[in-house]
Every structure is written in C-alpha cells, then in structure tokens.
XYZ file of N, CA and C in Angstrom:
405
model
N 98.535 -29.798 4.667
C 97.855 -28.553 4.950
C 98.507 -27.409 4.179
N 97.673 -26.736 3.532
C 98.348 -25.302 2.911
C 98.351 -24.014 3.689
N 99.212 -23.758 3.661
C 99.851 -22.393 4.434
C 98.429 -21.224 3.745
N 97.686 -20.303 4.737
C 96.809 -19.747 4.433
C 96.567 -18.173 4.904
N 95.906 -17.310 4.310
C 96.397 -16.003 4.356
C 94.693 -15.564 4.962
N 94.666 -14.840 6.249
C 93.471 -14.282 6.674
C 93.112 -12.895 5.914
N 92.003 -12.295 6.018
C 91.779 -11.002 6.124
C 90.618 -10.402 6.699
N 89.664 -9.356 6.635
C 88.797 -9.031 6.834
C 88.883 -8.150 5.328
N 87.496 -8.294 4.560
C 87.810 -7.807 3.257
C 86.612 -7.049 3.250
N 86.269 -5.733 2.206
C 85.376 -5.138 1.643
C 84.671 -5.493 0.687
N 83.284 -5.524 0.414
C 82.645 -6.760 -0.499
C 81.617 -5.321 -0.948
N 81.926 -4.677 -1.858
C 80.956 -3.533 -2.025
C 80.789 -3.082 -0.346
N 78.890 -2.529 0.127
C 78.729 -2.362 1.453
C 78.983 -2.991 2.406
N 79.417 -4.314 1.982
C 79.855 -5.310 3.188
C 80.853 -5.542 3.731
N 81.299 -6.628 5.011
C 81.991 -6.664 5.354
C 82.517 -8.153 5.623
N 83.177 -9.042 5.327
C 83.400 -10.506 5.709
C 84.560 -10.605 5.489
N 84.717 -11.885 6.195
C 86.394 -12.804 6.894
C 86.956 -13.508 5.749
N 87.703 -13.171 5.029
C 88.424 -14.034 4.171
C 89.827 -15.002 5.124
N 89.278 -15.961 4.244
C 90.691 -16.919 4.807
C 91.101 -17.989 3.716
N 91.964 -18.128 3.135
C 92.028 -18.211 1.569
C 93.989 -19.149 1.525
N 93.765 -20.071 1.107
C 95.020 -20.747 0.830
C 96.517 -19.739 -0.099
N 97.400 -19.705 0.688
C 98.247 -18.747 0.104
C 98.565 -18.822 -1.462
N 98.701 -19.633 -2.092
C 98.331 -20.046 -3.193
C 97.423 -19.892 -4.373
N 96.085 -19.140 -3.015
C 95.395 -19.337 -4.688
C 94.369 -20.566 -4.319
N 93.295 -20.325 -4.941
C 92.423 -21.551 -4.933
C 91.369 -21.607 -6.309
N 90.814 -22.225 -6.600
C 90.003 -22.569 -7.871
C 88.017 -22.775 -7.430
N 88.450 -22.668 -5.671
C 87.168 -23.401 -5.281
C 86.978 -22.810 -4.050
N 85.735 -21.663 -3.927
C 84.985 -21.763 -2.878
C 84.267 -22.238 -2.304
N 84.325 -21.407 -0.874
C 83.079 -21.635 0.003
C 82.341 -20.639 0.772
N 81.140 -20.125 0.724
C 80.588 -19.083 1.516
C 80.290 -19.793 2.593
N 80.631 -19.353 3.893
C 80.141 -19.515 5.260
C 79.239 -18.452 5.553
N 78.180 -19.141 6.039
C 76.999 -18.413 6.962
C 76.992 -18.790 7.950
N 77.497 -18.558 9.385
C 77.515 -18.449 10.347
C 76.086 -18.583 11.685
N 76.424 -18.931 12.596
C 75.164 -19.432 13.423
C 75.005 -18.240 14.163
N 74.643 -18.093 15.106
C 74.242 -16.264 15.854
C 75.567 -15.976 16.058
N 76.450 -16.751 16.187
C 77.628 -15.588 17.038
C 78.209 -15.038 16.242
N 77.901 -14.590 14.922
C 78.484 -13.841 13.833
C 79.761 -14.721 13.696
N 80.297 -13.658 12.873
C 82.297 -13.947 12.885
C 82.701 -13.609 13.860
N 82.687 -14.764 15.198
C 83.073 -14.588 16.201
C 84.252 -15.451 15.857
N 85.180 -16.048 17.242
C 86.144 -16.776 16.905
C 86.073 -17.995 16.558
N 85.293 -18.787 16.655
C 84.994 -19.819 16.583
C 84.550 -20.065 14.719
N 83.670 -19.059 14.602
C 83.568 -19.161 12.780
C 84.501 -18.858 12.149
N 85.381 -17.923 12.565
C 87.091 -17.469 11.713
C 87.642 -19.049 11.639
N 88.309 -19.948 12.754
C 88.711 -21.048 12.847
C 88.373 -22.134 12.109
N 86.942 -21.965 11.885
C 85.795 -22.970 10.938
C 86.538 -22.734 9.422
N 86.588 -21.437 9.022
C 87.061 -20.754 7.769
C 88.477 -20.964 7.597
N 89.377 -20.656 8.479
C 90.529 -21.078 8.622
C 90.835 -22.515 8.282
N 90.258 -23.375 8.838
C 90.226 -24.508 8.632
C 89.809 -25.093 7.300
N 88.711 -25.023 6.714
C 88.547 -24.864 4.913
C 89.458 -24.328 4.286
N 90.343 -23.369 4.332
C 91.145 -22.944 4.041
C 92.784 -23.553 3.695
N 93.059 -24.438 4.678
C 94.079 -24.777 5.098
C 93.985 -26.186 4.303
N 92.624 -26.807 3.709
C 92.699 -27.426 2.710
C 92.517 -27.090 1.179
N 92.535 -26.112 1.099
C 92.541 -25.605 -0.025
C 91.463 -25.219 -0.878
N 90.640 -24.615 0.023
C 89.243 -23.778 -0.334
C 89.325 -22.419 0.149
N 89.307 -21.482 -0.795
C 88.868 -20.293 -0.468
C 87.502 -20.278 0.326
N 87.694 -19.820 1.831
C 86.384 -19.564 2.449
C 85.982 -18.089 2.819
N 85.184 -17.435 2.305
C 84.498 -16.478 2.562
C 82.970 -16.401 3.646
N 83.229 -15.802 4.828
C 82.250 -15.927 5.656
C 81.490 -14.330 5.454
N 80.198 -14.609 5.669
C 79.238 -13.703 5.934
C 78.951 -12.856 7.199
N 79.160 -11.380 7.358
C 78.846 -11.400 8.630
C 77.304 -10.863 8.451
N 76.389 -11.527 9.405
C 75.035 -11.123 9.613
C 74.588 -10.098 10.478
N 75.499 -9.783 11.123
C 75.408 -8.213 11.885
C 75.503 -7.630 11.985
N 76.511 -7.089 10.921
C 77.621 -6.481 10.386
C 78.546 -5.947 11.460
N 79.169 -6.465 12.021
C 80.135 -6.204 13.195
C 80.232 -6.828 14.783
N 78.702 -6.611 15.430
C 78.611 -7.474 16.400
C 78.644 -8.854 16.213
N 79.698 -9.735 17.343
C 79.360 -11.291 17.148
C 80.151 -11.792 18.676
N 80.082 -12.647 18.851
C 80.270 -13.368 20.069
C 81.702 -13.204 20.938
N 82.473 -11.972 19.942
C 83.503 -11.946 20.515
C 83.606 -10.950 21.622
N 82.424 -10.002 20.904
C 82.208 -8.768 22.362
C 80.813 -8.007 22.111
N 79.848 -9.038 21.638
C 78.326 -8.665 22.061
C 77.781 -10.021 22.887
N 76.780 -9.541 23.883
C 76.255 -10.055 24.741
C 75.355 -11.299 23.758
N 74.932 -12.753 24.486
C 74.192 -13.485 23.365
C 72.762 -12.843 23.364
N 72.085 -12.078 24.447
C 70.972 -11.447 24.691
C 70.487 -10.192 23.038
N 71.618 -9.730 23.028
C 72.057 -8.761 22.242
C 71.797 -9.752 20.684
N 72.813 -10.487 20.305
C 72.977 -11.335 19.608
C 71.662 -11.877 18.937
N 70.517 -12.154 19.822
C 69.313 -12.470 19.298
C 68.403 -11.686 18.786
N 68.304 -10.364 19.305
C 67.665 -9.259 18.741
C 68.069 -8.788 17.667
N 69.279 -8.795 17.402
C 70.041 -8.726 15.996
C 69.490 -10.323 14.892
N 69.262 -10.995 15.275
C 68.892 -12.325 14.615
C 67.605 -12.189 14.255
N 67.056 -11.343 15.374
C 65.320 -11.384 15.051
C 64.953 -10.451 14.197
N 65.831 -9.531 13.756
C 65.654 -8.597 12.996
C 66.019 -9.006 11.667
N 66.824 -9.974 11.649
C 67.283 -10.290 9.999
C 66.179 -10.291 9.038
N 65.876 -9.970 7.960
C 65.038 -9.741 6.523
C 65.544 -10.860 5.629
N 64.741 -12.061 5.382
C 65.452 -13.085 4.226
C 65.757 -12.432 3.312
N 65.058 -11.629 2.502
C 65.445 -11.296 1.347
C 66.940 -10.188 1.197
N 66.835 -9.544 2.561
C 68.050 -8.883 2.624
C 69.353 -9.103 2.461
N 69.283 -10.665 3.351
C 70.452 -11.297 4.032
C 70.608 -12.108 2.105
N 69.636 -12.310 1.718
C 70.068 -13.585 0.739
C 70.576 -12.530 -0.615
N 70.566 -11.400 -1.043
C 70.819 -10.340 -1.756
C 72.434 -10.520 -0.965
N 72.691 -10.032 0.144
C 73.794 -9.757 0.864
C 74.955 -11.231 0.314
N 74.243 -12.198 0.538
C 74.670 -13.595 0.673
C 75.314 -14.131 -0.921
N 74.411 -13.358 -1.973
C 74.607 -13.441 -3.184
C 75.669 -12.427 -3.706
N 76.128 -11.308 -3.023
C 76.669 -10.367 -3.182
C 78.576 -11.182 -2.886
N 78.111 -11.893 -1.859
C 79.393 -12.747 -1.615
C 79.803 -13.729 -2.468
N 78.506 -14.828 -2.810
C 78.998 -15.343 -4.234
C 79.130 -14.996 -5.287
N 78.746 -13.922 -5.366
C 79.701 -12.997 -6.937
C 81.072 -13.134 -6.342
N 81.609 -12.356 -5.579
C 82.974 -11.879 -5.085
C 83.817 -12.833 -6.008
N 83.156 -13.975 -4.833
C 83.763 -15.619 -4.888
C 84.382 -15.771 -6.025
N 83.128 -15.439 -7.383
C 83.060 -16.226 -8.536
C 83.534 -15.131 -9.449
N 83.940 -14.015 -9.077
C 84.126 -12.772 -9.941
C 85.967 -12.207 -9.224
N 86.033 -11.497 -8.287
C 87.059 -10.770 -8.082
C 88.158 -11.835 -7.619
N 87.652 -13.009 -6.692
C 88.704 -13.911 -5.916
C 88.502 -14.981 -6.725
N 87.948 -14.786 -8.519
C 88.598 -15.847 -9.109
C 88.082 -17.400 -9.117
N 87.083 -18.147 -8.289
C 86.732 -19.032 -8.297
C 85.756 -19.526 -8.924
N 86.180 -20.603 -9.505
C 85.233 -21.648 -10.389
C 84.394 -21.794 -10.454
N 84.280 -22.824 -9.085
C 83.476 -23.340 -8.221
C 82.698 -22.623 -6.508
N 81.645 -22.423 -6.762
C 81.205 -22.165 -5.040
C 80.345 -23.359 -4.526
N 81.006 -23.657 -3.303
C 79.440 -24.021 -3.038
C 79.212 -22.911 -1.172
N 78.153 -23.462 -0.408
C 77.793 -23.046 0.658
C 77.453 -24.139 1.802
N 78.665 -23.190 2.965
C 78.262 -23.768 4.106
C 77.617 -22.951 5.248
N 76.534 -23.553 5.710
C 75.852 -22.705 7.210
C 75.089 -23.388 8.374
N 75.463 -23.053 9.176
C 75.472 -23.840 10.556
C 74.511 -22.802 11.091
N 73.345 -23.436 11.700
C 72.273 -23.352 12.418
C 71.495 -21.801 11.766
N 71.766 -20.819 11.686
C 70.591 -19.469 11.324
C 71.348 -19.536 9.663
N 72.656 -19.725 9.693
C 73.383 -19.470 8.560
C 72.620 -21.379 7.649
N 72.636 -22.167 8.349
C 72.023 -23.588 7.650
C 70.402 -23.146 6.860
N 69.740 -22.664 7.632
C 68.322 -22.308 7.013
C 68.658 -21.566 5.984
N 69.566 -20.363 6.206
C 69.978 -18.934 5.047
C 70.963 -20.482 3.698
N 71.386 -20.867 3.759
C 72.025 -21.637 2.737
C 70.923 -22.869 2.060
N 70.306 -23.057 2.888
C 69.140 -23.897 1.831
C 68.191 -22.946 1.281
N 67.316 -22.003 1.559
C 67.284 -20.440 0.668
C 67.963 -20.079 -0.287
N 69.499 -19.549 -0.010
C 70.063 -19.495 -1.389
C 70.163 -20.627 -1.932
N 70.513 -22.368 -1.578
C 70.390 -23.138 -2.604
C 69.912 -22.625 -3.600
N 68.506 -23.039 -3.207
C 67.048 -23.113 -4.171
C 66.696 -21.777 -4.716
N 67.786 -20.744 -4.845
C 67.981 -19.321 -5.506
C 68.862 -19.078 -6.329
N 70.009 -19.966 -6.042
C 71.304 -19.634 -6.880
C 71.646 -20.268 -7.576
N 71.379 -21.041 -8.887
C 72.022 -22.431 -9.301
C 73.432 -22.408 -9.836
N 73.708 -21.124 -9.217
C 75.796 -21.066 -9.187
C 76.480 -22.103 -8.377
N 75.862 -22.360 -7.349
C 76.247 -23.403 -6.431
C 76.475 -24.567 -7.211
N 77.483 -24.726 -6.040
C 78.068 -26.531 -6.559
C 77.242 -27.010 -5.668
N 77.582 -26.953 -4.334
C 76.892 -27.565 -3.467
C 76.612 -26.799 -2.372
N 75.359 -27.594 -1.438
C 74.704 -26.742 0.134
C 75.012 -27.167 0.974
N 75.707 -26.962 2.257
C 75.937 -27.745 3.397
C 75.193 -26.756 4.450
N 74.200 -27.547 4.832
C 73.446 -27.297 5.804
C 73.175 -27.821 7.504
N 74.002 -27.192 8.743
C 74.384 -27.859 9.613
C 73.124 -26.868 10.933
C-alpha cells in the first residue's frame, strides 16, 4: 500500500476530493459518486484507489451538500435537479485537471449508481479515457 496524501482541491469553479499517492502517480481516476455526494463513504472509496497507486479525483455533484450533513430527502431534490450536459462539462473539467495540472497520463472513470449513468455519458464523449467503470 502507498502512503497517500488527501485534500479538498479547487478545479477552476469547482470543488472535489483529491486523494492521490504521496509519490506521485502517472494514472488516474475520476470518481462520480452515487447521491450521497463526497460523503464519507466516497472519500474512503478514493482513499482506497489511492493507496494503490492511482490518483483519484472525485466529483462533487452538489457542490457541498452530501450525506455527511444533508438529509437523503434533501439529497434527491438536489439529484433531480442535475442538467447532463452541465454535470458532464463539470465532469470533463476534472479530466483535464487529471490530465493537465496533476500530471496524469492515463484517466480512466469510475461511478457508482447516478455517478455510473454520468460515466457511461462521458465514456461515449471523451475518448481521453482509458477506461469506464460503471457500478
């Protein structure tokens, strides 16, 4: 396991969870997240990619609210409001980062359940991708 360095980083207007092998990495991953935003449970997910030696960059889709202290009631109205084209501009804004400021090679994308639909979208948008993981 590689020793790994968290953050919360500035992405132009945005805002997402870096969690990134202390070292240095050659190879991302964008996380798109399921409703509970970057709650704790998606930091850990990222953390965990990380700790093998993938730069993981997560998306937040709410920009701030997520399961750590918004209601899930809350949580869905924020979901129902998402704009594909918004989120996938936003989503692409992260794989630049990836592939531009933090240096990586390689991206590919992972997203679990609202974030799984948003990553087969950008698939079939981005042919920067290495690969789609769609959960």
């Amino acid at each position: 396991m590689n020793e790994i360095r968290t953050s919360v980083v500035a992405v132009g207007p945005l805002q997402g969870y870096l969690a990134a092998p202390r070292d240095g990495s050659g190879v991302g991953m964008v996380l798109l997240p399921m409703i509970t935003g970057i709650g704790a449970q998606v930091r850990a997910y990222a953390e965990d990619i990380a700790a093998t030696g993938i730069t993981a960059l997560v998306w937040d889709p709410f920009h701030g609210p997520n399961a750590d202290d918004t209601p899930r009631e809350r949580l869905y109205e924020l979901m129902n409001g998402l704009d594909d084209d918004a989120a996938l501009a936003e989503i692409r804004l992260l794989t630049d980062h990836l592939l531009g400021e933090l240096g990586a090679e390689r991206v590919g994308m992972l997203g679990y359940c609202l974030g799984g639909r948003l990553a087969l979208l950008a698939g079939a948008r981005d042919e920067r991708l290495a690969n789609v993981i769609a959960y």
